[in-house]
Tab-separated table of C-alpha atoms in Angstrom:
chain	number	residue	atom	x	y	z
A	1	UNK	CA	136.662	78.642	137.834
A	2	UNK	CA	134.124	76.415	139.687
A	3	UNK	CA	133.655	76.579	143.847
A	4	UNK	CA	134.476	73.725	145.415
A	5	UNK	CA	132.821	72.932	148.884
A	6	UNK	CA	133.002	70.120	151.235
A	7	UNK	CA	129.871	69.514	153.063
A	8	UNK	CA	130.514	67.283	156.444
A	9	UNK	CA	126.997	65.026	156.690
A	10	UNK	CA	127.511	64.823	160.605
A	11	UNK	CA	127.637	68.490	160.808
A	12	UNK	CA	124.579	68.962	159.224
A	13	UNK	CA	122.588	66.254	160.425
A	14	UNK	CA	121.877	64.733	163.708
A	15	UNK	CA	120.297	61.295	161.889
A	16	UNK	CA	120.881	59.185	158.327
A	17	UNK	CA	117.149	58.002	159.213
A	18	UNK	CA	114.308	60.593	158.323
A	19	UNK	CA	113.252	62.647	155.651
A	20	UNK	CA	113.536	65.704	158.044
A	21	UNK	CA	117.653	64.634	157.625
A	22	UNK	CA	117.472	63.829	154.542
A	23	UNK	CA	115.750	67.304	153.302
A	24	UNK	CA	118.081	69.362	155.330
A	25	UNK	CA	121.212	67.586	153.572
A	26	UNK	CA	119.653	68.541	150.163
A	27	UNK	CA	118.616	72.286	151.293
A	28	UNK	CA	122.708	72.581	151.604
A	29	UNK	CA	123.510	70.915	149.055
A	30	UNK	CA	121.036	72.532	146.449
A	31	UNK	CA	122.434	76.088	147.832
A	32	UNK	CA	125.885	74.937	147.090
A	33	UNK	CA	124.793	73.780	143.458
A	34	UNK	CA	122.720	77.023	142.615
A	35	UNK	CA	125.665	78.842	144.007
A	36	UNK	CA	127.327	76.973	141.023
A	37	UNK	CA	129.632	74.830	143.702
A	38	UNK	CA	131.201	71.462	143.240
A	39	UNK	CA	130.187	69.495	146.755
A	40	UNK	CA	132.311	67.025	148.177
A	41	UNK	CA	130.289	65.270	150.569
A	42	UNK	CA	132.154	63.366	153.997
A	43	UNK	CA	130.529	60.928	155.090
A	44	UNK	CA	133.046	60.732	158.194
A	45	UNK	CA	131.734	58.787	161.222
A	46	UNK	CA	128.231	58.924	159.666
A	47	UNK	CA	126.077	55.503	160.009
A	48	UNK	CA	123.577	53.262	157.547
A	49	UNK	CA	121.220	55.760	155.607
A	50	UNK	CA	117.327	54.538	155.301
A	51	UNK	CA	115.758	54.797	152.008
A	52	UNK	CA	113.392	57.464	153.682
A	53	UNK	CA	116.840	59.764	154.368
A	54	UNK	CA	117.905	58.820	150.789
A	55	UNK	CA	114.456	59.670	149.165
A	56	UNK	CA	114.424	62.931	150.605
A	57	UNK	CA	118.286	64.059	150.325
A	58	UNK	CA	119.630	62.526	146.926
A	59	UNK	CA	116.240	61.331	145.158
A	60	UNK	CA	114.878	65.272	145.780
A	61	UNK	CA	118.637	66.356	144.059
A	62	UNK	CA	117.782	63.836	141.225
A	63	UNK	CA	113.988	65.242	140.805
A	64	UNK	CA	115.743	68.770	140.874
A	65	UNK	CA	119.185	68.150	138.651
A	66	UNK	CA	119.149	64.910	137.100
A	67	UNK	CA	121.766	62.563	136.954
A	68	UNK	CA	124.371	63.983	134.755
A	69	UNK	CA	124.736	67.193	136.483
A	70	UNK	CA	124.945	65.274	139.286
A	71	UNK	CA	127.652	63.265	138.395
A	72	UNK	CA	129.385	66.001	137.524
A	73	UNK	CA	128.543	67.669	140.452
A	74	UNK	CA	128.538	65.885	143.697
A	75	UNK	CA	131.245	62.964	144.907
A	76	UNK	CA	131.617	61.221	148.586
A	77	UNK	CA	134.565	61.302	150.429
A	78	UNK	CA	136.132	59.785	154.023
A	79	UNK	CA	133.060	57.095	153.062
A	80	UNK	CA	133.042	52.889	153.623
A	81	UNK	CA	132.689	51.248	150.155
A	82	UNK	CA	128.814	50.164	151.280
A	83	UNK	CA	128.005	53.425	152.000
A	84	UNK	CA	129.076	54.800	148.286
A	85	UNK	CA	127.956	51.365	146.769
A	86	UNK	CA	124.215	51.976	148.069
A	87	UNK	CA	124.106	55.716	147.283
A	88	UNK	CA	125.515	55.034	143.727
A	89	UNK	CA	122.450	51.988	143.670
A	90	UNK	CA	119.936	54.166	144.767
A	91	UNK	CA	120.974	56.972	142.029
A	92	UNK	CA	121.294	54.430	139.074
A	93	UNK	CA	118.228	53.267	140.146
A	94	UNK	CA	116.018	55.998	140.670
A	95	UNK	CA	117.824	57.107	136.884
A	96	UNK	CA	116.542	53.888	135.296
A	97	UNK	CA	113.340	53.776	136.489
A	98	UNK	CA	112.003	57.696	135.960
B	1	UNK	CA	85.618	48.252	190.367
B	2	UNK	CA	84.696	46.017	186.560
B	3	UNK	CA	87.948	43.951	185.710
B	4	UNK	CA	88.933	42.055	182.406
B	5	UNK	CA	91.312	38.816	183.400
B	6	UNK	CA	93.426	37.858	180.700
B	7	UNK	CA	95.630	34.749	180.839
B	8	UNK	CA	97.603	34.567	177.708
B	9	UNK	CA	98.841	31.126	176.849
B	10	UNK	CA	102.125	31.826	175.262
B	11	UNK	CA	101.522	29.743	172.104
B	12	UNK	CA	102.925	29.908	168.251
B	13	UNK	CA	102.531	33.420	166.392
B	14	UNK	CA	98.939	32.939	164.570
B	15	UNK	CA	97.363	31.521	168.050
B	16	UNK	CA	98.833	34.032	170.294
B	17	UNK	CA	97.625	37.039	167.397
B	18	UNK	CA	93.847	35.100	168.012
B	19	UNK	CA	94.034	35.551	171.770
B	20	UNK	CA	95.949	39.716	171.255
B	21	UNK	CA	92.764	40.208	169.209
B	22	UNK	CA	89.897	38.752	171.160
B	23	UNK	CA	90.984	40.441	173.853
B	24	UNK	CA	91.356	44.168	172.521
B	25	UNK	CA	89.940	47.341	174.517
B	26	UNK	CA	87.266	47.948	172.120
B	27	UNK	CA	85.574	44.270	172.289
B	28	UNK	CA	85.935	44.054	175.971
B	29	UNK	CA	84.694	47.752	176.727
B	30	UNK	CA	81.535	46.978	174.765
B	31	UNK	CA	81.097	44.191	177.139
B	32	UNK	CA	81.851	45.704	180.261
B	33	UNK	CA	81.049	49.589	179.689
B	34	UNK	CA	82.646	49.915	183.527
B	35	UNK	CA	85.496	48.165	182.846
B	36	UNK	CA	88.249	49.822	184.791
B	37	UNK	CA	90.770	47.556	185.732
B	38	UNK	CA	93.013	44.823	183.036
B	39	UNK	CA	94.878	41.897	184.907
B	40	UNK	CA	96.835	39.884	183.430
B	41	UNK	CA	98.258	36.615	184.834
B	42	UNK	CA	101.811	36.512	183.156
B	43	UNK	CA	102.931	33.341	184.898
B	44	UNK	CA	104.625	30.811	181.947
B	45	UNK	CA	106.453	28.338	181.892
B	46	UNK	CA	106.258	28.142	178.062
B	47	UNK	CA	108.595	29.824	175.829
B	48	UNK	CA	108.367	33.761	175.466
B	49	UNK	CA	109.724	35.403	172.133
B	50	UNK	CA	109.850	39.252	171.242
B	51	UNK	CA	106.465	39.112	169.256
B	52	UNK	CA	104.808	38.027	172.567
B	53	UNK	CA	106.017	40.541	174.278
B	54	UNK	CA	105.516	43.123	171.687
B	55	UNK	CA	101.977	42.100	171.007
B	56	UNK	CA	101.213	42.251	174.330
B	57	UNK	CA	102.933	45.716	174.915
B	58	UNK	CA	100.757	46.764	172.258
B	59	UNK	CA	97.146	45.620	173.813
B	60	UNK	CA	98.148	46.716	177.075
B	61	UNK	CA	99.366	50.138	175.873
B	62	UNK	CA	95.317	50.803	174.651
B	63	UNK	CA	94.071	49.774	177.646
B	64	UNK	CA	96.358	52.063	179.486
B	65	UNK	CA	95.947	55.229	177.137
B	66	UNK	CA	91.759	54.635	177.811
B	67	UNK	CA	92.686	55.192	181.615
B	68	UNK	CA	92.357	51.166	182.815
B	69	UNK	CA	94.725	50.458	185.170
B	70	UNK	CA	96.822	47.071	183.947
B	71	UNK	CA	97.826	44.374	187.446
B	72	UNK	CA	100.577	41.807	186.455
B	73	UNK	CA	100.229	38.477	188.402
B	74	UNK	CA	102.440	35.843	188.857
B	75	UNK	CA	105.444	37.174	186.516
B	76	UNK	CA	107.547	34.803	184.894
B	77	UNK	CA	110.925	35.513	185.790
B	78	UNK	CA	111.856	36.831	181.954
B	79	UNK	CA	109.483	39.440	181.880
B	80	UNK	CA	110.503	40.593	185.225
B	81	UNK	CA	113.909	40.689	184.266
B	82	UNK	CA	113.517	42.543	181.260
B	83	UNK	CA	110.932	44.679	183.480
B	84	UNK	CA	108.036	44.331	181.061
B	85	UNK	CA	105.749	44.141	184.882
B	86	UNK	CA	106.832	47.524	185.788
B	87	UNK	CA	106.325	49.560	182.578
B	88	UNK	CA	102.235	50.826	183.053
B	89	UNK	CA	102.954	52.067	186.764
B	90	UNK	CA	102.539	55.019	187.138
B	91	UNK	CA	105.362	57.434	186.452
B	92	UNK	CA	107.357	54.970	184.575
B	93	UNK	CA	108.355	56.688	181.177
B	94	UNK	CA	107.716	53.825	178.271
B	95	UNK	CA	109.312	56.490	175.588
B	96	UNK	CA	112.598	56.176	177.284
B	97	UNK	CA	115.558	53.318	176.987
B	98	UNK	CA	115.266	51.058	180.327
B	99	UNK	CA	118.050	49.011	181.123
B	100	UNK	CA	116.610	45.232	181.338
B	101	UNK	CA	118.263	42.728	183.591
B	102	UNK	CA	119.306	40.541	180.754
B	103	UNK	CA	122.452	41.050	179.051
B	104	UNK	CA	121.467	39.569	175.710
B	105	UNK	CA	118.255	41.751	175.728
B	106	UNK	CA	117.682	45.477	174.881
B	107	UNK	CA	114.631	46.962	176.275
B	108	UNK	CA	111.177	46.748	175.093
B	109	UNK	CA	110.574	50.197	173.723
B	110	UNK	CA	107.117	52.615	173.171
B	111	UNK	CA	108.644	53.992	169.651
B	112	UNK	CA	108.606	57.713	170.087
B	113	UNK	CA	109.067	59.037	166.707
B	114	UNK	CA	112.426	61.777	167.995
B	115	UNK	CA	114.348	58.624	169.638
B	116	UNK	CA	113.801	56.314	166.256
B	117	UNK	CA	117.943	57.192	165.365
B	118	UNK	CA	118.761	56.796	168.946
B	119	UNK	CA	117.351	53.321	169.389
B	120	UNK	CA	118.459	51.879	165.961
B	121	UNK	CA	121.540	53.536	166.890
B	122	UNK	CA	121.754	52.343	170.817
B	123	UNK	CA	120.657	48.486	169.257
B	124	UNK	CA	123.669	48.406	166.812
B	125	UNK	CA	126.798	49.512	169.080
B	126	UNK	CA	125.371	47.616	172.256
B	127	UNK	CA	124.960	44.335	170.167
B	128	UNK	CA	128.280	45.158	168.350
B	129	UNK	CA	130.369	46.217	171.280
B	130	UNK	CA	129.089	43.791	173.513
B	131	UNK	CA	129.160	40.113	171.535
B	132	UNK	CA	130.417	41.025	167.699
B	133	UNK	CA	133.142	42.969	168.039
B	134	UNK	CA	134.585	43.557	164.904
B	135	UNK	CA	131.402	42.568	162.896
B	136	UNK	CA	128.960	45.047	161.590
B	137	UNK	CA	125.337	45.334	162.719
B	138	UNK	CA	124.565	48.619	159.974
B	139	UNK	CA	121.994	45.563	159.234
B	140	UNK	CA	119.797	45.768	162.457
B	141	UNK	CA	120.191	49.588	162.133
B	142	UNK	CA	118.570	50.044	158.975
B	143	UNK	CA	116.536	47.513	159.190
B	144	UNK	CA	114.834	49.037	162.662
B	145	UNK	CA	115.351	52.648	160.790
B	146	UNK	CA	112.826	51.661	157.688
B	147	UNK	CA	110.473	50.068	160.072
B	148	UNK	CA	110.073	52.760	162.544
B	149	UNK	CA	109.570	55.267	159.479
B	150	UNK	CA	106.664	53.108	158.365
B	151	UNK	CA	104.932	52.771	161.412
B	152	UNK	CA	105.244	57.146	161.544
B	153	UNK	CA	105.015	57.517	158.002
B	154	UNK	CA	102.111	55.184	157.324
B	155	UNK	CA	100.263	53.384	160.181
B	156	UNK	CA	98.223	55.807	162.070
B	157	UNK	CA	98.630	53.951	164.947
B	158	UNK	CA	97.035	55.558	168.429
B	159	UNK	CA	99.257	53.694	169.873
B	160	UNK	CA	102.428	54.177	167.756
B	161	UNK	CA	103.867	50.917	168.795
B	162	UNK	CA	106.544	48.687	170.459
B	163	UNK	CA	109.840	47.150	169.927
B	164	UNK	CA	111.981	44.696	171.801
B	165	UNK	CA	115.089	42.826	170.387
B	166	UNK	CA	117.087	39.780	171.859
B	167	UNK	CA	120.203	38.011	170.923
B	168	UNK	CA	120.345	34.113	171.140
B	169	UNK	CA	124.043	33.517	171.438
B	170	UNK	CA	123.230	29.549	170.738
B	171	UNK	CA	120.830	29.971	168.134
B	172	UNK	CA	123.696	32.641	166.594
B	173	UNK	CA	120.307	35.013	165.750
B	174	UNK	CA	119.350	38.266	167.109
B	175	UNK	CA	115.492	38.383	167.193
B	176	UNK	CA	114.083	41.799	166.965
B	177	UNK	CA	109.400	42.236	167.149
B	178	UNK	CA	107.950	45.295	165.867
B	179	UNK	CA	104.655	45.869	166.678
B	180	UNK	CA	102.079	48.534	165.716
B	181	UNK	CA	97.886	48.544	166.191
B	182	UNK	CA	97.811	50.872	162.922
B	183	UNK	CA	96.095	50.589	159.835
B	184	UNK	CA	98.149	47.826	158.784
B	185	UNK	CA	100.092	47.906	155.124
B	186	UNK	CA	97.305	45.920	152.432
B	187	UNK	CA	95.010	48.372	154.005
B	188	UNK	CA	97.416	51.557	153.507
B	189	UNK	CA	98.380	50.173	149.949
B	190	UNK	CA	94.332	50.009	149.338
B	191	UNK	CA	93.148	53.453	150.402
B	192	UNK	CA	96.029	54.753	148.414
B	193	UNK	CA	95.126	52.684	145.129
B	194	UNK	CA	91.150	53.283	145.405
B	195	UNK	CA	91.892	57.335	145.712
B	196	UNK	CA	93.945	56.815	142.622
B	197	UNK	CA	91.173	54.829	141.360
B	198	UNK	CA	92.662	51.610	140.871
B	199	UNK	CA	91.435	48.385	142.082
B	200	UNK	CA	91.425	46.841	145.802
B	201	UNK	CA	93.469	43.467	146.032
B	202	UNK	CA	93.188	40.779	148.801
B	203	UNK	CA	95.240	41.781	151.072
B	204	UNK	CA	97.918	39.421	150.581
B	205	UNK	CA	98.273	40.594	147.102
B	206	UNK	CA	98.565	43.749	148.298
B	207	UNK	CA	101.121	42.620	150.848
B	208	UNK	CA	103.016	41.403	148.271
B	209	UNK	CA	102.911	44.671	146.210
B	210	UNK	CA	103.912	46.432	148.839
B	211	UNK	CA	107.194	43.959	149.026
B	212	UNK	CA	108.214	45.245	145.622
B	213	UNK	CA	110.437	48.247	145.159
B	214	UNK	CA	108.558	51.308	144.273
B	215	UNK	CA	105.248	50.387	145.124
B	216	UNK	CA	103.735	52.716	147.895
B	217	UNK	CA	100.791	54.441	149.466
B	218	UNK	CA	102.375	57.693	149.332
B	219	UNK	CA	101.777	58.254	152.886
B	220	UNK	CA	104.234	61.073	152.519
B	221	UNK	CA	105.447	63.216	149.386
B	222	UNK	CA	108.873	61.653	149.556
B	223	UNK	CA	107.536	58.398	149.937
B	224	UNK	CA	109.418	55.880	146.907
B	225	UNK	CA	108.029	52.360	148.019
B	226	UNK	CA	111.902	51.682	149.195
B	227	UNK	CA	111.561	50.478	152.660
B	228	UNK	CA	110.237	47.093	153.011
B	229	UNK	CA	112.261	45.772	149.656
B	230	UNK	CA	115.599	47.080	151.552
B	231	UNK	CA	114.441	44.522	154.315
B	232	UNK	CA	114.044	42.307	152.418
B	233	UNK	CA	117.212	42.680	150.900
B	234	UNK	CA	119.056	42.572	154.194
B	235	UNK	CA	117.414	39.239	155.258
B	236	UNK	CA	118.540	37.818	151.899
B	237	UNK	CA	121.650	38.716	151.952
B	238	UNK	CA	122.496	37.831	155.866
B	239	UNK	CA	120.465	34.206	155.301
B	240	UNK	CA	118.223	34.990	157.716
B	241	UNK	CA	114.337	35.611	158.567
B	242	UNK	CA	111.288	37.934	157.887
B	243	UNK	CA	108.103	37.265	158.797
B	244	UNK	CA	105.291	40.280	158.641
B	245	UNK	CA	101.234	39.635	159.084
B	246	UNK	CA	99.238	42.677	158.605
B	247	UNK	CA	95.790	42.469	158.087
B	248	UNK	CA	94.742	39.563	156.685
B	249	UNK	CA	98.122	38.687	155.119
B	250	UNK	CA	101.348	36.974	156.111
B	251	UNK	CA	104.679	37.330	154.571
B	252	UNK	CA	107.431	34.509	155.398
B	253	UNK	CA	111.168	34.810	153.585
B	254	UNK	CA	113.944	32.757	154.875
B	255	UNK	CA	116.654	31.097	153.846
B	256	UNK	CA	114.646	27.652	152.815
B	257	UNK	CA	112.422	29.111	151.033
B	258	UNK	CA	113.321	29.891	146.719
B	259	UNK	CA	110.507	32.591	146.922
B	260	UNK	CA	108.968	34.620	149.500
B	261	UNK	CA	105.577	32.972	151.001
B	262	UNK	CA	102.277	34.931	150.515
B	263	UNK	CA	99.239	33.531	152.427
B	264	UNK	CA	95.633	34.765	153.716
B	265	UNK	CA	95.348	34.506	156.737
B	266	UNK	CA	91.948	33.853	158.812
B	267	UNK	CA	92.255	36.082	161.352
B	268	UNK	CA	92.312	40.295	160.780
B	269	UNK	CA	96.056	41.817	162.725
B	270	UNK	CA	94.645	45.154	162.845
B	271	UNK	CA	98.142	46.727	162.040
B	272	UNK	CA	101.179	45.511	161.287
B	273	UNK	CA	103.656	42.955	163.342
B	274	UNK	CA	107.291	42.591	162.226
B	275	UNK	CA	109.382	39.520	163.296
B	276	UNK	CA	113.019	39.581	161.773
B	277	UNK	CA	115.394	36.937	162.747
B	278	UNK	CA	118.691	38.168	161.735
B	279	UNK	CA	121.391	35.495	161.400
B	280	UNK	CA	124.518	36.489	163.099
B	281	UNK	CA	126.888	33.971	161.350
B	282	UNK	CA	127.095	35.628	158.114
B	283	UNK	CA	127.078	39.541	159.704
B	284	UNK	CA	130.042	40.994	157.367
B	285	UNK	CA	132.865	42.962	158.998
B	286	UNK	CA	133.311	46.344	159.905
B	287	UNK	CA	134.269	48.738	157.303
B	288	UNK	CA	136.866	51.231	157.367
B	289	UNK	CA	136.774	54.705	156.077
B	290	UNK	CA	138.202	55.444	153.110
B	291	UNK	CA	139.504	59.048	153.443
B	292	UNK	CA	141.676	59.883	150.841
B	293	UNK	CA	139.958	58.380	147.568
B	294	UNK	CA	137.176	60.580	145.727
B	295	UNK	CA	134.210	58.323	145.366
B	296	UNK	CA	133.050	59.623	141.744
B	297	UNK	CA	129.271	58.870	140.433
């Protein structure tokens, strides 16, 4: 039976702003996937993401799983609806545009 | 002792950027080798917006950082209230937050690349808390987040560069000036197309490439060309205005124009200025967490 784990962003990362951020939220979350772990990522209390934070946290997952296994892999909880709405954006969009 | 008097007129943006550039460091140093002292007669009685006082930041800052000392005459009672006077004497620390004496006002700011989250951050919940309670200002926050990453990521700016930011409670607009004396973005675009062997544009073509999503110099290997089109997005969508000259290029959107304005300008910004006038009347509410749902790709 698959892992799950539930990654808190603010725990992990002192900004939503640079790629520094936004690589050290994908270092955990890639360990969790190779580990074969569902993530459940909270978002609690976390602020606006920059698409330099995004680029380097969920566009390096997409260069390194794709979409589908992200799908199936990742979800967002204790998030605002912007906050999943832009995340979701950026993933279609990075998906259509490869 | 060799000084360089400077008494800035404080005039619309594309005069004021004539009289920032005739008066850089390097121009004036070739005419006065000696040159050891800048004074600058800040007396106005004219209107003084956050790209004046960014601009002006900026060209002071290189005079400073090539060891001239900068003498403030005849303040005008803004910039002594938001302290712009005291920030090249000595031991005054530009990198950190100073408290201005204006309550609608957040302090001009050298951008220091480890307080970028902090400002964007301290700009937010000190507009939010103290005027729009119950409004969200994630707008200003990202907005000042891509910026500062571009000036770090891209501009190569000796100087880095400066921010200020001021709320006009009658104009319902919160005004924020980001300034850098970097390479500017048509040149970054350029260098990055002509090593990938592509061809130059004018710069306000490559202004305007730079506008769309996913175009970029690649300044970094994470880069995605995301940054500017999410400002623009965020003036769109709050009605309000964006104005950016770099190089020999100006970019205007707002709310009365259909498209986005491209023009060449006569005059070379060596770097990049940012004006955004964000229009607090449409800023959307504050968001709640939603804790118990499973947000599912």
């Amino acid at each position: 039976m698959r892992n799950e784990e539930v990654v808190f962003l603010t725990e992990i990362v002192s900004d939503v702003m640079t790629n520094a951020s936004g690589f050290q939220l994908f270092t955990i979350i890639d360990k969790n996937f190779e580990a074969g772990n569902r993530v459940k990522l909270s978002l609690s209390g976390s602020g606006p993401m920059t698409s330099s934070f995004m680029n380097s946290s969920f566009g390096e997952l997409l260069d390194s799983y794709g979409y589908d296994f992200i799908k199936d892999h990742l979800s967002l909880i204790d998030y605002k609806p912007s906050q999943a709405i832009r995340i979701k954006e950026y993933l279609d969009d990075f998906c259509h545009h490869r | 002792m060799c000084v360089h008097e400077f008494t800035p007129w404080w005039s619309p943006p594309i005069d004021w950027i004539d009289q920032i550039i005739s008066n850089r460091y390097e121009l004036i140093v070739e005419r006065k080798p000696d040159l050891s002292v800048l004074q600058i007669d800040v007396s106005s009685r004219n209107w003084i917006s956050p790209y004046h006082i960014t601009t002006l930041a900026c060209l002071v800052e290189e005079y400073s950082i090539n060891n001239v000392e900068i003498v403030f005459v005849n303040p005008s009672p803004y910039l002594d209230k938001i302290r712009f006077i005291e920030y090249w004497n000595k031991g005054f620390n530009r990198n950190k937050f100073t408290q201005t004496q204006i309550s609608t006002s957040l302090c001009l700011w050298h951008i220091s690349e480890d307080m970028i989250f902090s400002y964007a951050q301290t700009a937010q919940q000190y507009f939010q808390n103290n005027y729009f309670q119950g409004s969200s200002l994630d707008s200003l926050n990202i907005s000042l987040g891509e910026v500062f990453n571009n000036i770090f990521d891209h501009s190569e700016s000796e100087i880095d560069g400066y921010v200020f930011t001021q709320y006009y409670p009658q104009k319902e607009q919160i005004t924020t000036s980001i300034c850098d004396f970097g390479l500017g973005i048509p040149k970054s675009i350029n260098n990055f197309w002509r090593e990938e062997g592509k061809n130059e544009l004018p710069d306000e073509d490559a202004l305007k490439a730079a506008m769309r999503k996913r175009v970029t110099s690649k300044s970094t290997p994470r880069n995605k060309g995301l940054g500017l089109d999410t400002l623009s997005s965020i003036t769109n969508s709050l009605k309000s205005n964006l104005v950016i000259l770099s190089n020999n290029a100006l970019y205007n959107q707002s709310p009365e124009l259909s498209v986005p304005k491209y023009r060449k300008l006569n005059l070379f910004f060596p770097g990049t200025l940012i004006n955004l006038k964000l229009n607090t009347r449409f800023l959307p509410e504050i968001e709640l967490e939603i804790g118990e749902d499973e947000f599912i790709f």
